[in-house]
Amino acid sequence: MLNTPSIILISPQMGENIGAAARAMHNFGLDDLRLVSPRDGWPNQSAMEVARNAGCILEKVKVFDSLKEALHDIHFLYATTARPRDMVKNVITPRITANYIRQNSLNSQKSAIMFGPERTGMNNDDIILADSIVTIPVSDENTSLNLAQAVSVLCYEWFTAGSSNEEPIFKIGKSDFATKSEINLLLEKLENELDKKNFFHPAMRGRMLRNLNNIFTRNNLTSQEVKTLRGVIGSLTGE
Amino acid sequence: MLNTPSIILISPQMGENIGAAARAMHNFGLDDLRLVSPRDGWPNQSAMEVARNAGCILEKVKVFDSLKEALHDIHFLYATTARPRDMVKNVITPRITANYIRQNSLNSQKSAIMFGPERTGMNNDDIILADSIVTIPVSDENTSLNLAQAVSVLCYEWFTAGSSNEEPIFKIGKSDFATKSEINLLLEKLENELDKKNFFHPAMRGRMLRNLNNIFTRNNLTSQEVKTLRGVIGSLTGE
C-alpha cells in the first residue's frame, strides 16, 4: 500500500489558503491535511468555498494544538521554507523531496510536508523538528510564495514523481524508522536527566535543546536505535 | 538575452485568479502577462489585491480582444488543457514544455503558454492554434485544476528547468563538520563511561558499539555538536 504524505499547515491565517491547499492536494492524489492552531478556528466557511470539489479533504481535516501532536505517527518530516537559516540541516528541492517521500513510502515509512503561517513563515523551533528543509527555487525579485501555491508545487512534484519506479536506496534492515513521538520521548528523557544535573545555563537552554533536537532528528534513527539511546542515557545516569 | 515565455489567459473570469497568476509569474521570473477579453474588464481591483508585491506585472498587462492579436509576436504556443481532445496534436508534460521553451529561447524564438477560462476551459478553435497541448498530470479523482495553480505549475517548471541547483545543499551555519578523529574521541569517551556502568553484555559488546558508532557517524556531526555531546555525557555521569 502506498503511504501518501500528509500536508501540515502551521497556524494558517486565511481560510482561502486552506481551501486552495486542499484543492491542490485532491488534484494530486493526497488526502491527509493536518492543521495546527488555525487562526480562525475550524471548520472555516471560506476554506469550504475555495476547496470546491475537494470538500472531502476538508471534511476529514485533523486539527491539533501543537505541531508535536500533529507529528505523532510521522517518520520523515520536510519543512518548506524559503529562508536560509543558520542551522545544520539538509536543504533540498521539491523534486528531490518527492523522490525521498516515494522511497520512504516503499519502506512503509510515513512522510509529512509542513508549511508555516502566511506572513511570518516557520519559526526555528518548528524547523528543527524536520529531517530536511525544502526550498522551492524562486526568483530573487520575489521570494514570497503564496501558501497554497507552495503546497501545489510540492503536491505536483509528489504526483509527478510517481511516474518513475525507483528502488529504495536506504536499507533499514529488520528495524523500522522511529516515529516522531518515539524521538520526542527520547529527547524528553534526555532533557529531564540533564535538568537534574543542571546542565543548561538558563540563557542558553532553548538554543541547546534545539541543537540536541537537531542532532537526533536528522540522522533517521530506527526504533531500535532509540531504544539503545534510552538505554545509554539510563546507564550513564546510573538508573 | 533570455526570451522568457508569455502567459496568456483567455477570458479569465475571476480577478483573484489573474492576481494569483501574476504573483506566481513574479515568483518564477516571468513578467509578460496577456489577457484576452477578461470578463470584468481591466484594470481589476481584486487582481491587484491578490497580486501583492507582483503589482509590477499587473501594471504592464496587455489586454487584447482576440487570441490571434495576443499571439502577434509569438513563435511557439502551448495550450494548457486537461481534456483529451479529438485532435491530432502533440500532448506533452509541463516539464517537457519547460525544456522546449528554454530551447526555443536559445534559438531566439518567443514562446507563450495559454490557459482557458475557469469554468469551461479552452475551446477547440483556440487549441488548434497551439503547437502542442500541455497536460498537467493529475489524479483521476479530481482533474479540475484552479487556474492560478495551473499557471504556477507551468511557471515553476520553466524556472526550475533553468536552475542547475538539483543537488541537496547541506547548511552547516557557522560551524564545520567534525573530523573522524573528533567523532572517535566522542565514541571512546562514551564507551569508557558505559564500561564503568557495566552497560555492555560481553556477548553483545561488539555489536552494540557498532550500532552506537553508526548512530553518530551517519548524521554529519559538526565540531560544535561533538563538543555538545561530550558535555552531555560528562553531565549525565556527574563529571
GROMACS .gro file of C-alpha atoms in nm:
model
  478
    1MET     CA    1   0.000   0.000   0.000
    2LEU     CA    2   0.122   0.346  -0.087
    3ASN     CA    3   0.185   0.579   0.207
    4THR     CA    4   0.088   0.921   0.075
    5PRO     CA    5   0.246   1.216   0.254
    6SER     CA    6   0.049   1.431   0.496
    7ILE     CA    7   0.032   1.807   0.449
    8ILE     CA    8   0.064   2.008   0.772
    9LEU     CA    9  -0.025   2.378   0.781
   10ILE     CA   10   0.106   2.552   1.092
   11SER     CA   11  -0.113   2.838   1.217
   12PRO     CA   12  -0.263   2.913   0.876
   13GLN     CA   13  -0.435   3.253   0.870
   14MET     CA   14  -0.656   3.262   0.560
   15GLY     CA   15  -0.935   3.009   0.514
   16GLU     CA   16  -0.898   3.067   0.139
   17ASN     CA   17  -0.545   2.928   0.151
   18ILE     CA   18  -0.656   2.621   0.344
   19GLY     CA   19  -0.926   2.557   0.084
   20ALA     CA   20  -0.690   2.612  -0.208
   21ALA     CA   21  -0.432   2.382  -0.048
   22ALA     CA   22  -0.698   2.111  -0.012
   23ARG     CA   23  -0.795   2.156  -0.374
   24ALA     CA   24  -0.437   2.111  -0.490
   25MET     CA   25  -0.395   1.806  -0.268
   26HIS     CA   26  -0.703   1.647  -0.423
   27ASN     CA   27  -0.576   1.722  -0.775
   28PHE     CA   28  -0.254   1.544  -0.698
   29GLY     CA   29  -0.384   1.243  -0.508
   30LEU     CA   30  -0.319   1.346  -0.146
   31ASP     CA   31  -0.586   1.337   0.124
   32ASP     CA   32  -0.440   1.383   0.472
   33LEU     CA   33  -0.448   1.753   0.570
   34ARG     CA   34  -0.350   1.849   0.926
   35LEU     CA   35  -0.390   2.196   1.075
   36VAL     CA   36  -0.202   2.321   1.379
   37SER     CA   37  -0.386   2.607   1.553
   38PRO     CA   38  -0.562   2.763   1.252
   39ARG     CA   39  -0.614   3.134   1.328
   40ASP     CA   40  -0.987   3.140   1.261
   41GLY     CA   41  -1.071   2.803   1.417
   42TRP     CA   42  -1.227   2.511   1.238
   43PRO     CA   43  -1.443   2.447   1.038
   44ASN     CA   44  -1.397   2.753   0.817
   45GLN     CA   45  -1.654   2.870   0.563
   46SER     CA   46  -1.402   3.043   0.332
   47ALA     CA   47  -1.199   2.724   0.311
   48MET     CA   48  -1.506   2.527   0.206
   49GLU     CA   49  -1.595   2.775  -0.068
   50VAL     CA   50  -1.249   2.776  -0.223
   51ALA     CA   51  -1.196   2.399  -0.198
   52ARG     CA   52  -1.485   2.336  -0.439
   53ASN     CA   53  -1.496   1.963  -0.518
   54ALA     CA   54  -1.214   1.890  -0.270
   55GLY     CA   55  -1.457   1.929   0.021
   56CYS     CA   56  -1.396   1.563   0.105
   57ILE     CA   57  -1.041   1.658   0.209
   58LEU     CA   58  -1.169   1.932   0.439
   59GLU     CA   59  -1.431   1.705   0.598
   60LYS     CA   60  -1.160   1.483   0.741
   61VAL     CA   61  -0.908   1.753   0.832
   62LYS     CA   62  -0.735   1.685   1.163
   63VAL     CA   63  -0.678   1.985   1.389
   64PHE     CA   64  -0.406   1.987   1.657
   65ASP     CA   65  -0.300   2.228   1.930
   66SER     CA   66   0.069   2.168   1.875
   67LEU     CA   67   0.296   2.058   1.595
   68LYS     CA   68   0.435   1.775   1.807
   69GLU     CA   69   0.088   1.621   1.836
   70ALA     CA   70   0.038   1.651   1.462
   71LEU     CA   71   0.358   1.453   1.408
   72HIS     CA   72   0.280   1.155   1.631
   73ASP     CA   73   0.279   0.893   1.351
   74ILE     CA   74   0.520   1.064   1.109
   75HIS     CA   75   0.863   0.915   1.034
   76PHE     CA   76   1.004   1.180   0.800
   77LEU     CA   77   0.927   1.548   0.812
   78TYR     CA   78   1.006   1.811   0.548
   79ALA     CA   79   0.987   2.184   0.631
   80THR     CA   80   0.905   2.411   0.340
   81THR     CA   81   1.077   2.744   0.389
   82ALA     CA   82   1.246   2.997   0.167
   83ARG     CA   83   1.464   3.147   0.432
   84PRO     CA   84   1.824   3.050   0.479
   85ARG     CA   85   1.865   2.958   0.845
   86ASP     CA   86   2.175   2.934   1.049
   87MET     CA   87   2.107   2.569   1.115
   88VAL     CA   88   2.279   2.242   1.025
   89LYS     CA   89   2.013   2.089   0.809
   90ASN     CA   90   1.989   1.929   0.468
   91VAL     CA   91   1.831   2.169   0.214
   92ILE     CA   92   1.666   2.002  -0.084
   93THR     CA   93   1.448   2.088  -0.382
   94PRO     CA   94   1.080   1.990  -0.411
   95ARG     CA   95   1.175   1.732  -0.675
   96ILE     CA   96   1.427   1.558  -0.453
   97THR     CA   97   1.180   1.576  -0.166
   98ALA     CA   98   0.924   1.398  -0.381
   99ASN     CA   99   1.171   1.122  -0.458
  100TYR     CA  100   1.265   1.085  -0.092
  101ILE     CA  101   0.897   1.061   0.005
  102ARG     CA  102   0.837   0.794  -0.259
  103GLN     CA  103   1.134   0.599  -0.123
  104ASN     CA  104   1.012   0.639   0.236
  105SER     CA  105   0.679   0.501   0.124
  106LEU     CA  106   0.839   0.196  -0.035
  107ASN     CA  107   0.992   0.132   0.309
  108SER     CA  108   0.643   0.175   0.465
  109GLN     CA  109   0.753   0.498   0.630
  110LYS     CA  110   0.512   0.789   0.657
  111SER     CA  111   0.618   1.139   0.549
  112ALA     CA  112   0.476   1.485   0.607
  113ILE     CA  113   0.546   1.820   0.444
  114MET     CA  114   0.486   2.122   0.664
  115PHE     CA  115   0.427   2.489   0.584
  116GLY     CA  116   0.442   2.790   0.815
  117PRO     CA  117   0.193   3.074   0.858
  118GLU     CA  118   0.144   3.314   0.566
  119ARG     CA  119   0.312   3.626   0.699
  120THR     CA  120   0.593   3.504   0.916
  121GLY     CA  121   0.681   3.161   0.780
  122MET     CA  122   0.802   2.887   1.008
  123ASN     CA  123   0.986   2.956   1.332
  124ASN     CA  124   1.312   2.784   1.421
  125ASP     CA  125   1.158   2.564   1.691
  126ASP     CA  126   0.934   2.408   1.426
  127ILE     CA  127   1.201   2.383   1.157
  128ILE     CA  128   1.435   2.199   1.392
  129LEU     CA  129   1.190   1.907   1.402
  130ALA     CA  130   1.229   1.847   1.029
  131ASP     CA  131   1.459   1.594   0.869
  132SER     CA  132   1.524   1.831   0.580
  133ILE     CA  133   1.440   2.181   0.466
  134VAL     CA  134   1.263   2.206   0.129
  135THR     CA  135   1.324   2.526  -0.062
  136ILE     CA  136   1.119   2.599  -0.372
  137PRO     CA  137   1.352   2.768  -0.620
  138VAL     CA  138   1.223   3.122  -0.685
  139SER     CA  139   1.338   3.441  -0.849
  140ASP     CA  140   1.539   3.682  -0.635
  141GLU     CA  141   1.291   3.951  -0.742
  142ASN     CA  142   1.005   3.799  -0.543
  143THR     CA  143   1.073   3.522  -0.297
  144SER     CA  144   0.736   3.542  -0.120
  145LEU     CA  145   0.527   3.246  -0.236
  146ASN     CA  146   0.156   3.220  -0.171
  147LEU     CA  147   0.093   2.940   0.080
  148ALA     CA  148  -0.146   2.741  -0.140
  149GLN     CA  149   0.081   2.775  -0.443
  150ALA     CA  150   0.371   2.640  -0.240
  151VAL     CA  151   0.152   2.347  -0.137
  152SER     CA  152   0.058   2.299  -0.503
  153VAL     CA  153   0.420   2.276  -0.612
  154LEU     CA  154   0.503   2.010  -0.354
  155CYS     CA  155   0.189   1.807  -0.426
  156TYR     CA  156   0.252   1.833  -0.801
  157GLU     CA  157   0.610   1.712  -0.762
  158TRP     CA  158   0.496   1.423  -0.545
  159PHE     CA  159   0.237   1.315  -0.800
  160THR     CA  160   0.478   1.354  -1.092
  161ALA     CA  161   0.748   1.151  -0.918
  162GLY     CA  162   0.509   0.855  -0.921
  163SER     CA  163   0.566   0.800  -1.290
  164SER     CA  164   0.916   0.669  -1.225
  165ASN     CA  165   0.966   0.339  -1.045
  166GLU     CA  166   1.268   0.381  -0.827
  167GLU     CA  167   1.408   0.126  -0.588
  168PRO     CA  168   1.452   0.222  -0.224
  169ILE     CA  169   1.807   0.330  -0.150
  170PHE     CA  170   1.808   0.344   0.227
  171LYS     CA  171   1.836  -0.006   0.375
  172ILE     CA  172   1.688  -0.031   0.723
  173GLY     CA  173   1.740  -0.399   0.791
  174LYS     CA  174   1.485  -0.561   1.023
  175SER     CA  175   1.403  -0.246   1.215
  176ASP     CA  176   1.175   0.043   1.130
  177PHE     CA  177   1.247   0.410   1.147
  178ALA     CA  178   1.137   0.570   1.470
  179THR     CA  179   0.824   0.782   1.470
  180LYS     CA  180   0.848   1.144   1.579
  181SER     CA  181   0.679   1.058   1.908
  182GLU     CA  182   0.944   0.794   1.987
  183ILE     CA  183   1.213   1.052   1.919
  184ASN     CA  184   1.032   1.309   2.131
  185LEU     CA  185   1.019   1.068   2.425
  186LEU     CA  186   1.392   1.014   2.392
  187LEU     CA  187   1.459   1.387   2.385
  188GLU     CA  188   1.230   1.448   2.684
  189LYS     CA  189   1.415   1.183   2.881
  190LEU     CA  190   1.748   1.341   2.790
  191GLU     CA  191   1.620   1.687   2.882
  192ASN     CA  192   1.489   1.566   3.220
  193GLU     CA  193   1.815   1.395   3.307
  194LEU     CA  194   2.020   1.697   3.203
  195ASP     CA  195   1.793   1.922   3.410
  196LYS     CA  196   1.861   1.708   3.715
  197LYS     CA  197   2.231   1.772   3.661
  198ASN     CA  198   2.180   2.145   3.596
  199PHE     CA  199   2.335   2.106   3.253
  200PHE     CA  200   2.168   2.407   3.095
  201HIS     CA  201   2.264   2.767   3.150
  202PRO     CA  202   1.920   2.933   3.167
  203ALA     CA  203   2.001   3.183   2.891
  204MET     CA  204   2.119   2.905   2.658
  205ARG     CA  205   1.855   2.646   2.737
  206GLY     CA  206   1.634   2.698   2.429
  207ARG     CA  207   1.925   2.701   2.192
  208MET     CA  208   2.093   2.398   2.346
  209LEU     CA  209   1.770   2.200   2.330
  210ARG     CA  210   1.727   2.291   1.964
  211ASN     CA  211   2.083   2.177   1.894
  212LEU     CA  212   2.027   1.843   2.068
  213ASN     CA  213   1.694   1.802   1.893
  214ASN     CA  214   1.862   1.865   1.560
  215ILE     CA  215   2.136   1.608   1.622
  216PHE     CA  216   1.884   1.332   1.689
  217THR     CA  217   1.636   1.439   1.423
  218ARG     CA  218   1.847   1.446   1.116
  219ASN     CA  219   2.002   1.100   1.128
  220ASN     CA  220   1.696   0.883   1.060
  221LEU     CA  221   1.705   0.688   1.385
  222THR     CA  222   1.536   0.349   1.388
  223SER     CA  223   1.308   0.239   1.672
  224GLN     CA  224   1.581   0.001   1.788
  225GLU     CA  225   1.839   0.279   1.795
  226VAL     CA  226   1.608   0.498   2.001
  227LYS     CA  227   1.579   0.210   2.249
  228THR     CA  228   1.958   0.181   2.256
  229LEU     CA  229   1.999   0.552   2.322
  230ARG     CA  230   1.741   0.541   2.602
  231GLY     CA  231   1.940   0.257   2.749
  232VAL     CA  232   2.259   0.459   2.717
  233ILE     CA  233   2.108   0.757   2.898
  234GLY     CA  234   1.968   0.530   3.169
  235SER     CA  235   2.304   0.362   3.212
  236LEU     CA  236   2.505   0.685   3.224
  237THR     CA  237   2.279   0.830   3.491
  238GLY     CA  238   2.307   0.510   3.694
  239GLU     CA  239   1.940   0.417   3.663
  240MET     CA  240   1.920   3.774  -2.393
  241LEU     CA  241   1.678   3.524  -2.249
  242ASN     CA  242   1.335   3.519  -2.410
  243THR     CA  243   1.101   3.446  -2.121
  244PRO     CA  244   0.766   3.295  -2.216
  245SER     CA  245   0.447   3.498  -2.212
  246ILE     CA  246   0.146   3.382  -2.012
  247ILE     CA  247  -0.187   3.428  -2.191
  248LEU     CA  248  -0.516   3.399  -2.001
  249ILE     CA  249  -0.815   3.361  -2.233
  250SER     CA  250  -1.138   3.517  -2.100
  251PRO     CA  251  -1.039   3.487  -1.733
  252GLN     CA  252  -1.339   3.533  -1.503
  253MET     CA  253  -1.204   3.593  -1.153
  254GLY     CA  254  -0.977   3.889  -1.080
  255GLU     CA  255  -0.836   3.686  -0.791
  256ASN     CA  256  -0.704   3.427  -1.036
  257ILE     CA  257  -0.541   3.694  -1.253
  258GLY     CA  258  -0.371   3.839  -0.945
  259ALA     CA  259  -0.259   3.498  -0.819
  260ALA     CA  260  -0.126   3.410  -1.165
  261ALA     CA  261   0.075   3.734  -1.170
  262ARG     CA  262   0.213   3.657  -0.827
  263ALA     CA  263   0.329   3.311  -0.938
  264MET     CA  264   0.483   3.459  -1.255
  265HIS     CA  265   0.682   3.707  -1.047
  266ASN     CA  266   0.799   3.430  -0.813
  267PHE     CA  267   0.933   3.236  -1.107
  268GLY     CA  268   1.090   3.515  -1.309
  269LEU     CA  269   0.823   3.579  -1.574
  270ASP     CA  270   0.681   3.922  -1.647
  271ASP     CA  271   0.473   3.926  -1.966
  272LEU     CA  272   0.105   3.864  -1.885
  273ARG     CA  273  -0.152   3.896  -2.164
  274LEU     CA  274  -0.528   3.889  -2.115
  275VAL     CA  275  -0.779   3.813  -2.388
  276SER     CA  276  -1.123   3.960  -2.311
  277PRO     CA  277  -1.118   3.944  -1.931
  278ARG     CA  278  -1.479   3.909  -1.811
  279ASP     CA  279  -1.469   4.201  -1.566
  280GLY     CA  280  -1.263   4.438  -1.783
  281TRP     CA  281  -0.930   4.588  -1.690
  282PRO     CA  282  -0.786   4.709  -1.453
  283ASN     CA  283  -0.936   4.488  -1.183
  284GLN     CA  284  -0.921   4.570  -0.812
  285SER     CA  285  -0.940   4.206  -0.693
  286ALA     CA  286  -0.644   4.118  -0.910
  287MET     CA  287  -0.437   4.398  -0.757
  288GLU     CA  288  -0.518   4.287  -0.402
  289VAL     CA  289  -0.423   3.925  -0.459
  290ALA     CA  290  -0.108   4.002  -0.660
  291ARG     CA  291   0.053   4.172  -0.355
  292ASN     CA  292   0.411   4.258  -0.445
  293ALA     CA  293   0.367   4.139  -0.804
  294GLY     CA  294   0.173   4.456  -0.886
  295CYS     CA  295   0.451   4.546  -1.131
  296ILE     CA  296   0.335   4.256  -1.352
  297LEU     CA  297  -0.024   4.380  -1.349
  298GLU     CA  298   0.078   4.738  -1.432
  299LYS     CA  299   0.212   4.630  -1.769
  300VAL     CA  300  -0.053   4.370  -1.854
  301LYS     CA  301  -0.151   4.376  -2.220
  302VAL     CA  302  -0.521   4.330  -2.297
  303PHE     CA  303  -0.642   4.202  -2.635
  304ASP     CA  304  -0.982   4.149  -2.794
  305SER     CA  305  -0.882   3.825  -2.963
  306LEU     CA  306  -0.632   3.546  -2.909
  307LYS     CA  307  -0.489   3.598  -3.257
  308GLU     CA  308  -0.392   3.956  -3.171
  309ALA     CA  309  -0.232   3.840  -2.847
  310LEU     CA  310  -0.014   3.600  -3.047
  311HIS     CA  311   0.128   3.853  -3.293
  312ASP     CA  312   0.494   3.815  -3.186
  313ILE     CA  313   0.484   3.454  -3.058
  314HIS     CA  314   0.675   3.175  -3.235
  315PHE     CA  315   0.568   2.876  -3.026
  316LEU     CA  316   0.237   2.837  -2.846
  317TYR     CA  317   0.149   2.581  -2.578
  318ALA     CA  318  -0.215   2.522  -2.478
  319THR     CA  319  -0.269   2.406  -2.121
  320THR     CA  320  -0.570   2.180  -2.101
  321ALA     CA  321  -0.666   1.872  -1.906
  322ARG     CA  322  -0.920   1.744  -2.151
  323PRO     CA  323  -0.841   1.483  -2.409
  324ARG     CA  324  -0.945   1.628  -2.745
  325ASP     CA  325  -1.019   1.455  -3.064
  326MET     CA  326  -0.739   1.641  -3.235
  327VAL     CA  327  -0.407   1.540  -3.389
  328LYS     CA  328  -0.176   1.732  -3.162
  329ASN     CA  329   0.135   1.665  -2.961
  330VAL     CA  330   0.049   1.627  -2.589
  331ILE     CA  331   0.338   1.696  -2.351
  332THR     CA  332   0.403   1.739  -1.980
  333PRO     CA  333   0.481   2.073  -1.812
  334ARG     CA  334   0.841   1.959  -1.766
  335ILE     CA  335   0.893   1.884  -2.132
  336THR     CA  336   0.721   2.210  -2.219
  337ALA     CA  337   0.968   2.395  -1.999
  338ASN     CA  338   1.259   2.233  -2.178
  339TYR     CA  339   1.112   2.314  -2.519
  340ILE     CA  340   1.064   2.677  -2.418
  341ARG     CA  341   1.424   2.700  -2.297
  342GLN     CA  342   1.539   2.559  -2.630
  343ASN     CA  343   1.317   2.798  -2.823
  344SER     CA  344   1.472   3.082  -2.630
  345LEU     CA  345   1.825   2.969  -2.716
  346ASN     CA  346   1.714   2.995  -3.078
  347SER     CA  347   1.576   3.346  -3.010
  348GLN     CA  348   1.221   3.219  -3.056
  349LYS     CA  349   0.949   3.355  -2.832
  350SER     CA  350   0.707   3.115  -2.658
  351ALA     CA  351   0.371   3.158  -2.489
  352ILE     CA  352   0.167   2.932  -2.262
  353MET     CA  353  -0.207   2.986  -2.275
  354PHE     CA  354  -0.487   2.895  -2.034
  355GLY     CA  355  -0.863   2.888  -2.093
  356PRO     CA  356  -1.143   3.036  -1.882
  357GLU     CA  357  -1.207   2.888  -1.537
  358ARG     CA  358  -1.532   2.706  -1.593
  359THR     CA  359  -1.521   2.588  -1.949
  360GLY     CA  360  -1.153   2.556  -2.031
  361MET     CA  361  -1.022   2.628  -2.377
  362ASN     CA  362  -1.236   2.581  -2.684
  363ASN     CA  363  -1.116   2.383  -2.985
  364ASP     CA  364  -1.074   2.691  -3.206
  365ASP     CA  365  -0.816   2.825  -2.962
  366ILE     CA  366  -0.642   2.494  -2.901
  367ILE     CA  367  -0.594   2.442  -3.273
  368LEU     CA  368  -0.360   2.743  -3.279
  369ALA     CA  369  -0.117   2.577  -3.039
  370ASP     CA  370   0.197   2.387  -3.139
  371SER     CA  371   0.143   2.142  -2.853
  372ILE     CA  372  -0.107   2.065  -2.580
  373VAL     CA  373   0.032   2.072  -2.227
  374THR     CA  374  -0.143   1.845  -1.981
  375ILE     CA  375  -0.062   1.873  -1.612
  376PRO     CA  376  -0.069   1.521  -1.470
  377VAL     CA  377  -0.349   1.500  -1.212
  378SER     CA  378  -0.537   1.239  -1.014
  379ASP     CA  379  -0.841   1.083  -1.181
  380GLU     CA  380  -1.034   1.172  -0.866
  381ASN     CA  381  -1.018   1.545  -0.934
  382THR     CA  382  -0.898   1.672  -1.270
  383SER     CA  383  -1.024   2.029  -1.224
  384LEU     CA  384  -0.723   2.250  -1.153
  385ASN     CA  385  -0.755   2.604  -1.026
  386LEU     CA  386  -0.642   2.844  -1.300
  387ALA     CA  387  -0.375   3.020  -1.093
  388GLN     CA  388  -0.239   2.689  -0.963
  389ALA     CA  389  -0.209   2.561  -1.319
  390VAL     CA  390  -0.020   2.880  -1.409
  391SER     CA  391   0.201   2.825  -1.101
  392VAL     CA  392   0.295   2.474  -1.211
  393LEU     CA  393   0.400   2.587  -1.560
  394CYS     CA  394   0.593   2.889  -1.429
  395TYR     CA  395   0.762   2.674  -1.165
  396GLU     CA  396   0.868   2.417  -1.424
  397TRP     CA  397   1.004   2.690  -1.651
  398PHE     CA  398   1.208   2.841  -1.370
  399THR     CA  399   1.332   2.504  -1.245
  400ALA     CA  400   1.441   2.398  -1.593
  401GLY     CA  401   1.688   2.687  -1.586
  402SER     CA  402   1.839   2.616  -1.247
  403SER     CA  403   2.111   2.358  -1.211
  404ASN     CA  404   2.051   2.351  -0.838
  405GLU     CA  405   1.930   1.992  -0.820
  406GLU     CA  406   2.168   1.856  -0.560
  407PRO     CA  407   2.084   1.874  -0.191
  408ILE     CA  408   2.265   2.151  -0.010
  409PHE     CA  409   2.382   2.089   0.342
  410LYS     CA  410   2.366   2.401   0.558
  411ILE     CA  411   2.617   2.395   0.841
  412GLY     CA  412   2.587   2.752   0.966
  413LYS     CA  413   2.896   2.887   1.133
  414SER     CA  414   3.038   2.552   1.238
  415ASP     CA  415   3.243   2.295   1.050
  416PHE     CA  416   3.184   1.926   1.020
  417ALA     CA  417   3.367   1.719   1.276
  418THR     CA  418   3.668   1.518   1.169
  419LYS     CA  419   3.663   1.144   1.211
  420SER     CA  420   3.910   1.173   1.498
  421GLU     CA  421   3.680   1.412   1.685
  422ILE     CA  422   3.397   1.164   1.641
  423ASN     CA  423   3.620   0.876   1.752
  424LEU     CA  424   3.718   1.064   2.069
  425LEU     CA  425   3.350   1.116   2.142
  426LEU     CA  426   3.276   0.746   2.090
  427GLU     CA  427   3.571   0.642   2.306
  428LYS     CA  428   3.453   0.867   2.586
  429LEU     CA  429   3.104   0.718   2.559
  430GLU     CA  430   3.243   0.365   2.555
  431ASN     CA  431   3.458   0.429   2.864
  432GLU     CA  432   3.170   0.575   3.060
  433LEU     CA  433   2.939   0.292   2.961
  434ASP     CA  434   3.204   0.039   3.064
  435LYS     CA  435   3.221   0.197   3.409
  436LYS     CA  436   2.847   0.136   3.440
  437ASN     CA  437   2.869  -0.221   3.302
  438PHE     CA  438   2.636  -0.127   3.019
  439PHE     CA  439   2.752  -0.392   2.775
  440HIS     CA  440   2.667  -0.760   2.792
  441PRO     CA  441   3.001  -0.916   2.693
  442ALA     CA  442   2.848  -1.117   2.407
  443MET     CA  443   2.681  -0.809   2.263
  444ARG     CA  444   2.960  -0.560   2.314
  445GLY     CA  445   3.094  -0.551   1.956
  446ARG     CA  446   2.754  -0.525   1.803
  447MET     CA  447   2.635  -0.253   2.043
  448LEU     CA  448   2.947  -0.049   1.979
  449ARG     CA  449   2.895  -0.076   1.606
  450ASN     CA  450   2.535   0.040   1.648
  451LEU     CA  451   2.640   0.341   1.854
  452ASN     CA  452   2.914   0.419   1.607
  453ASN     CA  453   2.663   0.410   1.325
  454ILE     CA  454   2.422   0.647   1.500
  455PHE     CA  455   2.687   0.914   1.545
  456THR     CA  456   2.858   0.860   1.212
  457ARG     CA  457   2.577   0.894   0.969
  458ASN     CA  458   2.441   1.232   1.072
  459ASN     CA  459   2.729   1.456   0.972
  460LEU     CA  460   2.800   1.599   1.317
  461THR     CA  461   2.971   1.936   1.335
  462SER     CA  462   3.263   2.003   1.568
  463GLN     CA  463   3.034   2.213   1.786
  464GLU     CA  464   2.783   1.930   1.811
  465VAL     CA  465   3.054   1.683   1.912
  466LYS     CA  466   3.153   1.925   2.190
  467THR     CA  467   2.789   1.945   2.297
  468LEU     CA  468   2.759   1.566   2.310
  469ARG     CA  469   3.080   1.537   2.511
  470GLY     CA  470   2.930   1.789   2.752
  471VAL     CA  471   2.610   1.587   2.768
  472ILE     CA  472   2.796   1.267   2.853
  473GLY     CA  473   3.004   1.447   3.114
  474SER     CA  474   2.695   1.597   3.270
  475LEU     CA  475   2.496   1.273   3.277
  476THR     CA  476   2.779   1.090   3.451
  477GLY     CA  477   2.811   1.369   3.707
  478GLU     CA  478   3.158   1.476   3.598
   0.00000   0.00000   0.00000
